Each structure stands twice: as structure tokens, then as C-alpha cells.
Coordinates of C-alpha atoms and ligand atoms in Angstrom, one line a residue:
X7 CA -30.2 -29.3 -11.7
X8 CA -31.5 -26.6 -14.0
X9 CA -29.9 -25.8 -17.4
X10 CA -30.4 -23.4 -20.3
X11 CA -31.9 -24.9 -23.4
X12 CA -31.4 -23.0 -26.7
X13 CA -32.7 -23.9 -30.1
X14 CA -30.4 -22.0 -32.4
X15 CA -31.0 -20.4 -35.7
X16 CA -33.4 -17.5 -34.8
X17 CA -32.4 -14.0 -35.9
X18 CA -32.4 -11.7 -32.9
X19 CA -34.0 -8.4 -33.2
X20 CA -35.2 -5.8 -30.6
X21 CA -34.2 -3.7 -27.6
X22 CA -32.4 -4.9 -24.5
X23 CA -31.6 -3.2 -21.3
X24 CA -28.1 -3.5 -19.9
X25 CA -27.8 -4.2 -16.2
X26 CA -25.5 -2.5 -13.8
X27 CA -21.8 -3.6 -13.7
X28 CA -21.0 -6.5 -11.5
X29 CA -17.4 -5.4 -11.2
X30 CA -18.5 -1.9 -10.1
X31 CA -21.1 -2.9 -7.6
X32 CA -19.0 -5.4 -5.6
X33 CA -16.2 -3.1 -4.5
X34 CA -18.8 -0.3 -3.9
X35 CA -20.7 -2.5 -1.6
X36 CA -17.6 -3.3 0.4
X37 CA -16.7 0.4 0.5
X38 CA -20.1 1.2 2.1
X39 CA -18.4 -0.1 5.3
X40 CA -16.4 3.2 5.4
X41 CA -19.6 5.2 5.8
X42 CA -21.2 6.3 9.0
X43 CA -24.6 6.7 7.3
X44 CA -26.7 4.5 4.9
X45 CA -25.8 4.4 1.2
X46 CA -28.3 3.6 -1.6
X47 CA -26.9 2.1 -4.8
X48 CA -29.1 2.2 -7.8
X49 CA -29.1 0.0 -10.9
X50 CA -27.8 -2.8 -8.7
X51 CA -27.8 -6.1 -10.6
X52 CA -29.6 -9.0 -9.0
X53 CA -26.8 -11.6 -9.5
X54 CA -25.5 -14.2 -7.2
X55 CA -22.2 -12.4 -6.6
X56 CA -24.2 -9.5 -5.2
X57 CA -26.2 -11.9 -3.0
X58 CA -22.9 -13.3 -1.7
X59 CA -21.7 -9.7 -0.9
X60 CA -25.0 -8.9 0.9
X61 CA -24.5 -12.1 3.0
X62 CA -21.1 -10.8 4.1
X63 CA -22.4 -7.3 4.9
X64 CA -25.2 -8.8 7.0
X65 CA -22.8 -11.1 8.7
X66 CA -20.7 -8.0 9.7
X67 CA -23.8 -6.4 11.2
X68 CA -25.0 -4.1 8.3
X69 CA -28.7 -3.8 7.5
X70 CA -29.2 -4.3 3.8
X71 CA -32.5 -3.8 2.0
X72 CA -33.6 -4.1 -1.6
X73 CA -36.1 -1.9 -3.3
X74 CA -36.5 -3.0 -6.9
X75 CA -33.0 -2.5 -8.3
X76 CA -31.8 -0.2 -5.5
X77 CA -29.9 -1.6 -2.6
X78 CA -29.5 0.3 0.7
X79 CA -26.6 -0.6 3.0
X80 CA -26.8 0.8 6.6
X81 CA -23.4 0.1 8.1
X82 CA -24.1 1.7 11.5
X83 CA -24.6 -1.6 13.2
X84 CA -21.2 -3.0 12.1
X85 CA -20.2 -5.3 15.0
X86 CA -17.9 -7.9 13.5
X87 CA -14.5 -7.8 11.8
X88 CA -14.2 -11.4 10.7
X89 CA -15.4 -13.1 7.6
X90 CA -15.7 -16.9 7.7
X91 CA -14.3 -19.1 5.0
X92 CA -17.7 -20.1 3.6
X93 CA -18.6 -16.5 2.8
X94 CA -15.1 -15.5 1.6
X95 CA -14.9 -18.5 -0.8
X96 CA -18.0 -17.5 -2.7
X97 CA -16.3 -14.9 -4.9
X98 CA -13.0 -13.3 -5.7
X99 CA -14.2 -9.8 -4.9
X100 CA -14.6 -10.6 -1.2
X101 CA -10.9 -9.6 -0.9
X102 CA -11.9 -5.9 -1.1
X103 CA -13.4 -6.4 2.4
X104 CA -9.8 -6.6 3.6
X105 CA -9.1 -2.9 2.8
X106 CA -12.6 -1.8 3.9
X107 CA -12.5 -3.5 7.3
X108 CA -8.9 -2.4 8.0
X109 CA -9.9 1.2 7.2
X110 CA -13.1 1.1 9.3
X111 CA -12.1 -1.1 12.2
X112 CA -8.3 -1.4 12.2
X113 CA -8.4 -5.1 12.1
X114 CA -9.8 -8.1 10.3
X115 CA -9.4 -11.9 10.0
X116 CA -10.5 -13.5 6.7
X117 CA -9.6 -16.4 4.5
X118 CA -8.4 -16.4 0.9
X119 CA -11.1 -15.3 -1.6
X120 CA -12.9 -17.6 -4.1
X121 CA -14.0 -16.8 -7.6
X122 CA -14.0 -18.3 -11.1
X123 CA -11.1 -20.7 -11.9
X124 CA -9.1 -18.7 -14.3
X125 CA -5.7 -19.9 -13.3
X126 CA -3.7 -18.7 -10.3
X127 CA -5.2 -15.6 -8.8
X128 CA -2.8 -14.4 -6.1
X129 CA -3.4 -11.5 -3.7
X130 CA 0.3 -10.7 -3.1
X131 CA -0.2 -7.2 -4.5
X132 CA -3.1 -6.5 -2.2
X133 CA -1.2 -7.6 0.8
X134 CA 2.0 -5.8 -0.1
X135 CA 0.2 -2.5 -0.7
X136 CA -1.8 -2.7 2.5
X137 CA 1.5 -3.5 4.4
X138 CA 3.0 -0.3 2.8
X139 CA 0.1 1.6 4.2
X140 CA 0.9 0.3 7.7
X141 CA -1.1 -2.9 8.1
X142 CA 0.5 -6.0 9.6
X143 CA -0.6 -9.2 7.9
X144 CA 0.0 -12.7 9.2
X145 CA -1.3 -15.9 7.7
X146 CA -2.3 -18.7 10.1
X147 CA -3.9 -21.9 8.8
X148 CA -5.3 -20.2 5.7
X149 CA -6.7 -17.2 7.6
X150 CA -5.3 -13.7 7.1
X151 CA -4.9 -11.9 10.4
X152 CA -4.6 -8.2 9.6
X153 CA -4.1 -5.3 12.0
X154 CA -3.5 -1.6 11.4
X155 CA -3.3 0.6 14.5
X156 CA -2.7 3.4 12.1
X157 CA -2.7 3.7 8.3
X158 CA -0.4 6.2 6.8
X159 CA -0.5 7.6 3.2
X160 CA 2.5 6.6 1.0
X161 CA 3.5 6.1 -2.6
X162 CA 2.6 2.6 -3.9
X163 CA 3.9 1.5 -7.3
X164 CA 2.0 -1.5 -8.6
X165 CA 4.1 -3.8 -10.8
X166 CA 0.9 -4.6 -12.8
X167 CA -2.2 -2.5 -12.9
X168 CA -4.3 -5.0 -10.8
X169 CA -8.0 -4.0 -10.6
X170 CA -8.6 -5.5 -7.2
X171 CA -5.4 -4.2 -5.7
X172 CA -6.1 -0.7 -6.9
X173 CA -9.6 -0.9 -5.4
X174 CA -8.3 -2.2 -2.0
X175 CA -5.7 0.6 -1.8
X176 CA -8.2 3.3 -2.8
X177 CA -10.6 2.0 -0.1
X178 CA -8.0 1.7 2.7
X179 CA -6.2 4.9 1.8
X180 CA -9.4 7.0 2.4
X181 CA -8.9 6.3 6.1
X182 CA -5.1 6.8 6.1
X183 CA -3.4 9.8 7.5
X184 CA -1.9 11.9 4.6
X185 CA -1.9 11.3 0.9
X186 CA -1.5 8.0 -0.9
X187 CA -0.3 7.9 -4.5
X188 CA -0.9 4.8 -6.6
X189 CA 1.4 4.5 -9.6
X190 CA 0.5 2.2 -12.5
X191 CA -3.1 2.0 -11.1
X192 CA -5.7 0.1 -13.0
X193 CA -7.7 2.4 -15.3
X194 CA -10.8 0.3 -15.8
X195 CA -14.2 2.1 -15.8
X196 CA -15.1 0.2 -12.6
X197 CA -12.2 1.9 -10.8
X198 CA -13.5 5.3 -11.9
X199 CA -17.0 4.3 -10.7
X200 CA -15.6 3.3 -7.3
X201 CA -13.8 6.7 -7.0
X202 CA -17.0 8.5 -8.0
X203 CA -18.9 6.7 -5.2
X204 CA -16.2 7.3 -2.6
X205 CA -15.9 11.0 -3.6
X206 CA -19.7 11.3 -3.3
X207 CA -19.4 10.0 0.3
X208 CA -16.7 12.7 1.1
X209 CA -13.5 11.0 0.0
X210 CA -10.9 13.0 -1.9
X211 CA -9.7 10.9 -4.8
X212 CA -8.2 12.3 -8.0
X213 CA -6.7 10.9 -11.2
X214 CA -8.8 7.7 -11.5
X215 CA -8.7 6.4 -15.1
X216 CA -5.3 8.0 -15.7
X217 CA -2.9 5.5 -14.2
X218 CA -1.8 7.7 -11.2
X219 CA -4.3 8.0 -8.5
X220 CA -4.0 10.3 -5.4
X221 CA -6.1 9.7 -2.3
X222 CA -6.1 12.2 0.4
X223 CA -7.0 10.5 3.7
X224 CA -10.3 11.9 5.1
X225 CA -11.4 9.5 7.8
X226 CA -15.1 8.5 8.1
X227 CA -17.3 9.1 5.2
X228 CA -21.0 10.1 4.8
X229 CA -23.6 8.1 3.1
X230 CA -24.7 8.9 -0.5
X231 CA -26.9 7.7 -3.4
X232 CA -25.0 6.4 -6.4
X233 CA -26.0 4.7 -9.7
X234 CA -23.5 2.1 -10.9
X235 CA -22.3 2.2 -14.5
X236 CA -23.8 -0.2 -17.1
X237 CA -22.0 -3.5 -17.5
X238 CA -19.7 -3.2 -20.5
X239 CA -19.1 -7.0 -20.5
X240 CA -22.8 -7.8 -20.5
X241 CA -23.2 -5.3 -23.4
X242 CA -20.4 -7.0 -25.3
X243 CA -22.0 -10.4 -24.7
X244 CA -25.4 -9.3 -26.0
X245 CA -23.7 -7.6 -29.0
X246 CA -22.0 -11.0 -29.7
X247 CA -25.4 -12.7 -29.4
X248 CA -27.0 -10.4 -31.9
X249 CA -23.9 -10.7 -34.2
X250 CA -23.9 -14.5 -34.4
X251 CA -27.6 -14.6 -35.2
X252 CA -27.2 -12.1 -38.1
X253 CA -29.7 -9.8 -36.3
X254 CA -30.0 -6.2 -35.2
X255 CA -30.8 -4.6 -31.9
X256 CA -30.6 -1.7 -29.6
X257 CA -28.7 -1.9 -26.3
X258 CA -29.1 0.7 -23.6
X259 CA -27.6 2.1 -21.5
X260 CA -24.1 1.7 -22.9
X261 CA -21.3 4.2 -22.3
X262 CA -19.4 4.6 -25.6
X263 CA -15.9 4.9 -24.1
X264 CA -16.4 1.8 -22.0
X265 CA -17.0 -0.4 -25.1
X266 CA -14.6 1.3 -27.3
X267 CA -12.0 -1.5 -26.9
X268 CA -14.4 -4.0 -28.3
X269 CA -16.2 -2.0 -31.0
X270 CA -13.5 -2.2 -33.7
X271 CA -13.8 -6.0 -33.7
X272 CA -17.5 -5.9 -34.3
X273 CA -17.0 -3.5 -37.1
X274 CA -14.2 -5.7 -38.6
X275 CA -16.7 -8.7 -38.5
X276 CA -19.0 -6.7 -40.7
X277 CA -21.4 -5.4 -38.1
X278 CA -22.4 -1.7 -37.9
X279 CA -22.4 -0.3 -34.4
X280 CA -23.5 3.3 -33.9
X281 CA -24.4 5.3 -30.8
X282 CA -27.4 7.6 -30.3
X283 CA -26.5 9.0 -26.9
X284 CA -26.2 6.0 -24.6
X285 CA -28.1 3.7 -27.0
X286 CA -26.0 1.4 -29.1
X287 CA -27.5 0.2 -32.3
X288 CA -25.9 -2.9 -33.8
X289 CA -26.7 -4.6 -37.1
X290 CA -24.9 -7.8 -38.2
X291 CA -24.3 -9.2 -41.7
X292 CA -25.7 -12.6 -42.7
X293 CA -22.3 -14.2 -42.2
X294 CA -19.7 -12.6 -40.0
X295 CA -16.2 -11.9 -41.3
X296 CA -13.0 -12.8 -39.4
X297 CA -11.6 -10.2 -37.0
X298 CA -8.0 -9.1 -36.6
X299 CA -6.0 -10.6 -33.7
X300 CA -7.7 -10.1 -30.4
X301 CA -5.0 -9.5 -27.7
X302 CA -6.4 -9.0 -24.2
X303 CA -4.9 -6.4 -22.0
X304 CA -5.6 -3.9 -19.2
X305 CA -8.0 -1.1 -20.0
X306 CA -8.1 0.5 -22.6
X307 CA -6.9 -2.8 -24.0
X308 CA -9.3 -5.5 -25.1
X309 CA -11.1 -6.9 -21.9
X310 CA -10.3 -10.4 -21.0
X311 CA -13.9 -10.8 -19.8
X312 CA -15.2 -10.2 -23.4
X313 CA -12.7 -12.7 -25.0
X314 CA -15.0 -15.8 -24.7
X315 CA -18.0 -14.2 -26.3
X316 CA -16.0 -12.9 -29.2
X317 CA -14.5 -16.3 -29.6
X318 CA -18.0 -17.7 -30.0
X319 CA -18.4 -15.1 -32.8
X320 CA -15.0 -16.1 -34.4
X321 CA -16.2 -19.7 -34.3
X322 CA -18.9 -19.0 -36.9
X323 CA -17.1 -16.3 -38.9
X324 CA -15.8 -16.6 -42.4
X325 CA -12.0 -16.9 -41.9
X326 CA -9.5 -17.4 -39.2
X327 CA -9.3 -15.5 -35.8
X328 CA -6.4 -15.4 -33.5
X329 CA -6.7 -14.7 -29.7
X330 CA -3.9 -13.9 -27.3
X331 CA -4.9 -14.0 -23.6
X332 CA -2.6 -11.9 -21.5
X333 CA -4.4 -11.4 -18.2
X334 CA -5.3 -14.9 -16.9
X335 CA -3.5 -18.2 -17.5
X336 CA -6.6 -20.3 -17.7
X337 CA -9.1 -18.4 -19.7
X338 CA -9.8 -20.9 -22.5
X339 CA -12.1 -23.1 -20.4
X340 CA -14.9 -22.6 -23.0
X341 CA -12.8 -23.9 -25.9
X342 CA -13.4 -27.6 -25.0
X343 CA -17.2 -27.3 -25.2
X344 CA -17.1 -24.9 -28.2
X345 CA -15.1 -27.6 -30.0
X346 CA -17.7 -30.2 -29.0
X347 CA -20.3 -28.0 -30.7
X348 CA -18.2 -28.2 -33.9
X349 CA -16.0 -25.1 -33.6
X350 CA -12.5 -25.5 -35.0
X351 CA -10.3 -24.1 -32.3
X352 CA -6.7 -24.9 -31.3
X353 CA -5.6 -23.4 -28.0
X354 CA -2.2 -23.7 -26.6
X355 CA -0.8 -21.5 -23.8
X356 CA -1.9 -18.0 -24.3
X357 CA -2.9 -18.4 -27.9
X358 CA -6.0 -19.8 -29.6
X359 CA -6.5 -20.1 -33.3
X360 CA -10.1 -20.2 -34.5
X361 CA -11.0 -21.4 -37.9
X362 CA -14.6 -20.2 -38.5
X363 CA -17.2 -22.8 -39.7
X364 CA -20.6 -22.0 -41.3
X365 CA -22.6 -23.5 -38.4
X366 CA -22.2 -25.2 -35.1
X367 CA -24.3 -28.1 -33.8
X368 CA -26.1 -28.0 -30.5
X369 CA -25.1 -30.5 -27.7
X370 CA -24.9 -30.7 -24.0
X371 CA -22.2 -28.4 -22.7
X372 CA -21.1 -27.2 -19.2
X373 CA -20.1 -23.7 -18.1
X374 CA -16.8 -23.7 -16.4
X375 CA -16.7 -20.0 -15.5
X376 CA -19.0 -17.0 -15.8
X377 CA -17.8 -15.5 -19.1
X378 CA -17.1 -18.9 -20.7
X379 CA -20.6 -20.0 -19.8
X380 CA -22.1 -16.9 -21.4
X381 CA -20.0 -17.6 -24.5
X382 CA -21.6 -21.1 -24.8
X383 CA -25.0 -19.5 -24.7
X384 CA -23.9 -17.2 -27.5
X385 CA -22.6 -20.2 -29.5
X386 CA -25.9 -22.0 -28.9
X387 CA -27.8 -19.2 -30.7
X388 CA -25.8 -20.0 -33.8
X389 CA -26.0 -23.8 -33.5
X390 CA -28.3 -26.1 -35.3
X391 CA -30.6 -28.1 -33.0
X392 CA -30.7 -27.9 -29.2
X393 CA -27.8 -26.7 -27.0
X394 CA -28.1 -27.4 -23.3
X395 CA -25.8 -25.3 -21.1
X396 CA -25.4 -26.8 -17.7
X397 CA -23.7 -25.3 -14.6
X398 CA -25.8 -22.2 -15.0
X399 CA -24.7 -21.1 -11.5
X400 CA -21.5 -19.7 -13.0
X401 CA -23.5 -17.6 -15.5
X402 CA -25.8 -16.3 -12.7
X403 CA -22.8 -14.9 -10.8
X404 CA -22.7 -12.0 -13.3
X405 CA -25.9 -12.2 -15.5
X406 CA -29.1 -11.0 -14.0
X407 CA -31.3 -12.6 -16.6
X408 CA -29.6 -13.7 -19.8
X409 CA -32.4 -16.1 -20.7
X410 CA -35.2 -13.5 -20.4
X411 CA -33.1 -10.8 -22.2
X412 CA -32.3 -13.1 -25.2
X413 CA -35.8 -14.4 -25.3
X414 CA -37.0 -10.8 -25.5
X415 CA -34.8 -10.4 -28.6
X416 CA -36.5 -13.4 -30.1
X417 CA -34.2 -16.3 -29.2
X418 CA -35.7 -19.7 -28.6
X419 CA -34.2 -20.0 -25.1
X420 CA -35.5 -21.2 -21.8
X421 CA -34.4 -22.4 -18.4
X422 CA -35.3 -26.0 -17.7
X423 CA -35.7 -26.7 -14.0
Ligands
LIG504 C1 -11.0 -8.1 -11.9 O1 -10.4 -9.2 -11.3 C2 -12.4 -8.6 -12.3 N1 -13.1 -9.0 -11.2 C3 -12.3 -9.7 -13.3 O2 -13.6 -10.0 -13.7 C4 -11.5 -9.2 -14.5 O3 -11.3 -10.3 -15.4 C5 -10.1 -8.7 -14.1 O4 -10.3 -7.7 -13.1 C6 -9.3 -8.1 -15.2 O5 -10.0 -7.0 -15.8 C7 -13.7 -8.1 -10.4 O6 -13.6 -6.9 -10.6 C8 -14.5 -8.6 -9.2 P1 -6.6 -8.2 -11.4 P2 -9.1 -9.1 -10.4 O7 -6.2 -8.1 -10.0 O8 -9.2 -7.8 -9.6 C9 -2.6 -10.9 -11.3 C10 -15.3 -11.5 -14.4 O9 -15.6 -12.5 -15.1 N2 -2.5 -10.5 -9.9 O10 -6.6 -7.0 -12.3 O11 -8.9 -10.4 -9.7 C11 -3.7 -11.8 -11.6 O12 -3.4 -13.1 -11.3 C12 -14.0 -11.3 -13.9 O13 -16.1 -10.6 -14.2 C13 -1.4 -10.9 -9.2 O14 -0.4 -11.5 -9.7 O15 -8.0 -8.9 -11.5 C14 -4.0 -11.6 -13.0 O16 -3.2 -12.3 -13.8 C15 -13.2 -12.5 -13.6 N3 -1.3 -10.5 -7.8 C16 -3.7 -10.1 -13.2 O17 -2.9 -9.7 -12.1 C17 -2.3 -9.9 -7.2 O18 -2.2 -9.6 -6.0 C18 -4.9 -9.1 -13.2 O19 -5.7 -9.4 -12.1 C19 -3.4 -9.5 -8.0 C20 -3.5 -9.8 -9.3

């Protein structure tokens, strides 16, 4: 089994490119099913979650072709409405195929989605919203049998602004008769990107990013070309990598508003972080200072996906850091291995208290989920000796090439096969 080997202690310096956003491209690829012409998506990251999505599209009858970092999906050959368990269980985002297939074909049968183990990840809000639009959903032996002879626009009030549920509703509602209004919709940049893509294909969606979204049903969509937004979590991870090394670097492209929830914490830690257009210049002090409480929340709150990387920073900062995780129940999987590397962290329930230490020590650690795995890589950059990060499959779900990118910045890092 391959693993990532890091010899910590190098000061990172240089330029790094930020890949397209995983959490944008996945719903966009599912939404391609609504189109009656091919769609080409640019800046598509080559990550294993995208490969899993491509396998589903091909299984359904789409022709999918790569050209460098552009992916073309031709959905005209769509001939199947069912997704088998082995394809569904590869990732959480497969649940957006539910809304897409209902909208396009009026029926689907699929099993519960997979994804990183971050605690219970129910889909009740997805199912309740699609039912309100007119779908009939039955569960038989772990398979969701869904039918919608007709979808009708309605008002849907989400009790929490779920990202995936908002996406499923937006996708299904484009094929509904009349107007759908989502109240308490998720406001994440990836939601806005999905709306941009759908609108380019002829949908009529307004209000994305503001909490109330209106979707006027339009029926079948055209094809389009779309460039996905840069990945704000990958950007935050690379910023953390540069920060723990005491280095400096330039990341691009980065959209300033997308990283605005994380920037204040880098500045509190003593880093300078300034934009020149969509280039982010970051410079870290020799020793990071402690940051104020990091409380994860829905956008524009602090992203739960960036919490592990900033915890790796807090682990080597001068002072104490406090984290409160409000989105997922089980998002401290990385704490165990950070502690084995010498970090002083006490996590209980939603809270983790991190007492910074001057340096960590490399050892053999295991990624338990995507962002936690990337945080172990960040920690390895600040550790004395060799850190071996195993279970790299998790990291590859969302990072196109973390090893080459960090090596380009001067890290002593390689994949051992
Ligand atoms: C998306 O997950 C992202 N995944 C996650 O990215 C991200 O952490 C999360 O949003 C929050 O920003 C993708 O976009 C593919 P939610 P999603 O529905 O859609 C509860 C990563 O590492 N909930 O907003 O699954 C749920 O349990 C990851 O890239 C219900 O109770 O997130 C959670 O506590 C992992 N019922 C909260 O809502 C439901 O029906 C937020 O979940 C749906 C969700």
C-alpha cells in the first residue's frame, strides 16, 4: 500500500496552483443529466471522487471524455435510471443523482450514499424536500425507489441549511412545473457555482448565496461550458502548510470572498495574507501565535472542512487554541494521530482544546477521512524526522496532487509505492 513520506522542517516558499473545487464539480456533473446537449466543465480536478462520479455517469449511459482538465459529459445516451450500491457507496455526493434522475427521467432506484465517516450523515432533508416537490419515495432493502410522475414547484423550508439538500432541490426544481422557493438554503460558494452552471444551461435560478433561492421550472436544459470555482478548502490547506513551515507563498486562483471566513485566523496567528487580484500572498512568522476560538458553521461561518488543517497549525502555535465543531459529530478523527505526533490536544464532544508545542515528531499515522488526512500531511511538515501518512486513498478523494504541490513549494515529501 502506498503512503506519503514527509521529512519535516523545510521552509516552504514559492507559487502553487489551486485546483477546481471538489464540492462544486460533483453536483455539477450530476446536473449534466438535465441537459439535452453535451456540457464541458473546465478546471475539473482529477480526484478519485470525480472518477467515481464519472463511473456513475457512464453506467447511466453518458459519454464522458477528458481533455487535460476539461471534462465533457454527453448525456444524450442516458438509458438507465438505477445506480447500484457499489457505485453509490463510493461517495456522499452521489445522493445528488437522486434529484437529477427524478428531474430527467421521473424515476430512479439507488441505495444510500457513502462518503467520509464524519458521524451520522442522514438524507432525511433531501427525501422530505423531494417529496414536497411531488416525488414518492419508498425504501426497500436499503434501496430507495423514487418516482415522480410530475414535479410541482412549492415552498420548501429547510430546518438547517444543508448543502446537499439545497443542491438536490435546485436540480430537481428546474424540471418542476412552476416556481420553487427554498428558505434557509445553504449559501456556500459551491451552491452559487451550481446555480451559475444551471443558469448557463437555461435554468432560471435567483437568490443563490443569500439564503432564499427561487427556481422557476424550465424543463430540459441546453449544454454549456463552465469553469468551476477554485477549491477554497485546498487553498486553506496549502495556506496552513506554508504557515506551519514558517514560509511564504503565492496561491492562485483564490476568490477572496470564498476564503474570508478563514483569513482572520491566519492573520491572528501572525501571518500576513494579502490579495493581488485572485493571487493570495501569504507570509508566516517563525513561530505561529495562537488563534481565537474556531467555531465551525454554515457559510459565511468557518468551514468545517478547514478545521483539521487549522488544528495542525494550532498544534505548533505558541499558546492555546479552542475548536468547536458544529457541523459534523465526528470530525476530530485526526486528533488521535496528531497526538501521537506529540500534539497536546484534548477533544471531547464538540470541543477540542489544543495547547501548542514548539515541534511535533514524525511517526506512522493513518488518514481517517479526507480533510483529517490532509491535516496530518500539514503536521508532518512541522514535525522532526519522518512522518508516514497511510490510507492516502482518503486524501486522493479531494486532493489532485498534494505531494507534487507541496514538493514544488520545497517540502521534502514523496509518495512511496
Ligand atoms: C457538504 O456535505 C460537503 N460535501 C462536505 O464536504 C461539507 O463538509 C459539508 O457540505 C458542510 O459544508 C459535498 O459537497 C460533497 P450538509 P453535505 O448536508 O452536503 C445534517 C469534504 O470533506 N443533515 O450541509 O453532506 C448533516 O448530518 C466534505 O469535502 C441532516 O441532518 O453536508 C450535517 O450535520 C465532507 N439531514 C449537517 O446537516 C440531511 O438530510 C450539514 O450537512 C442532510 C444533512
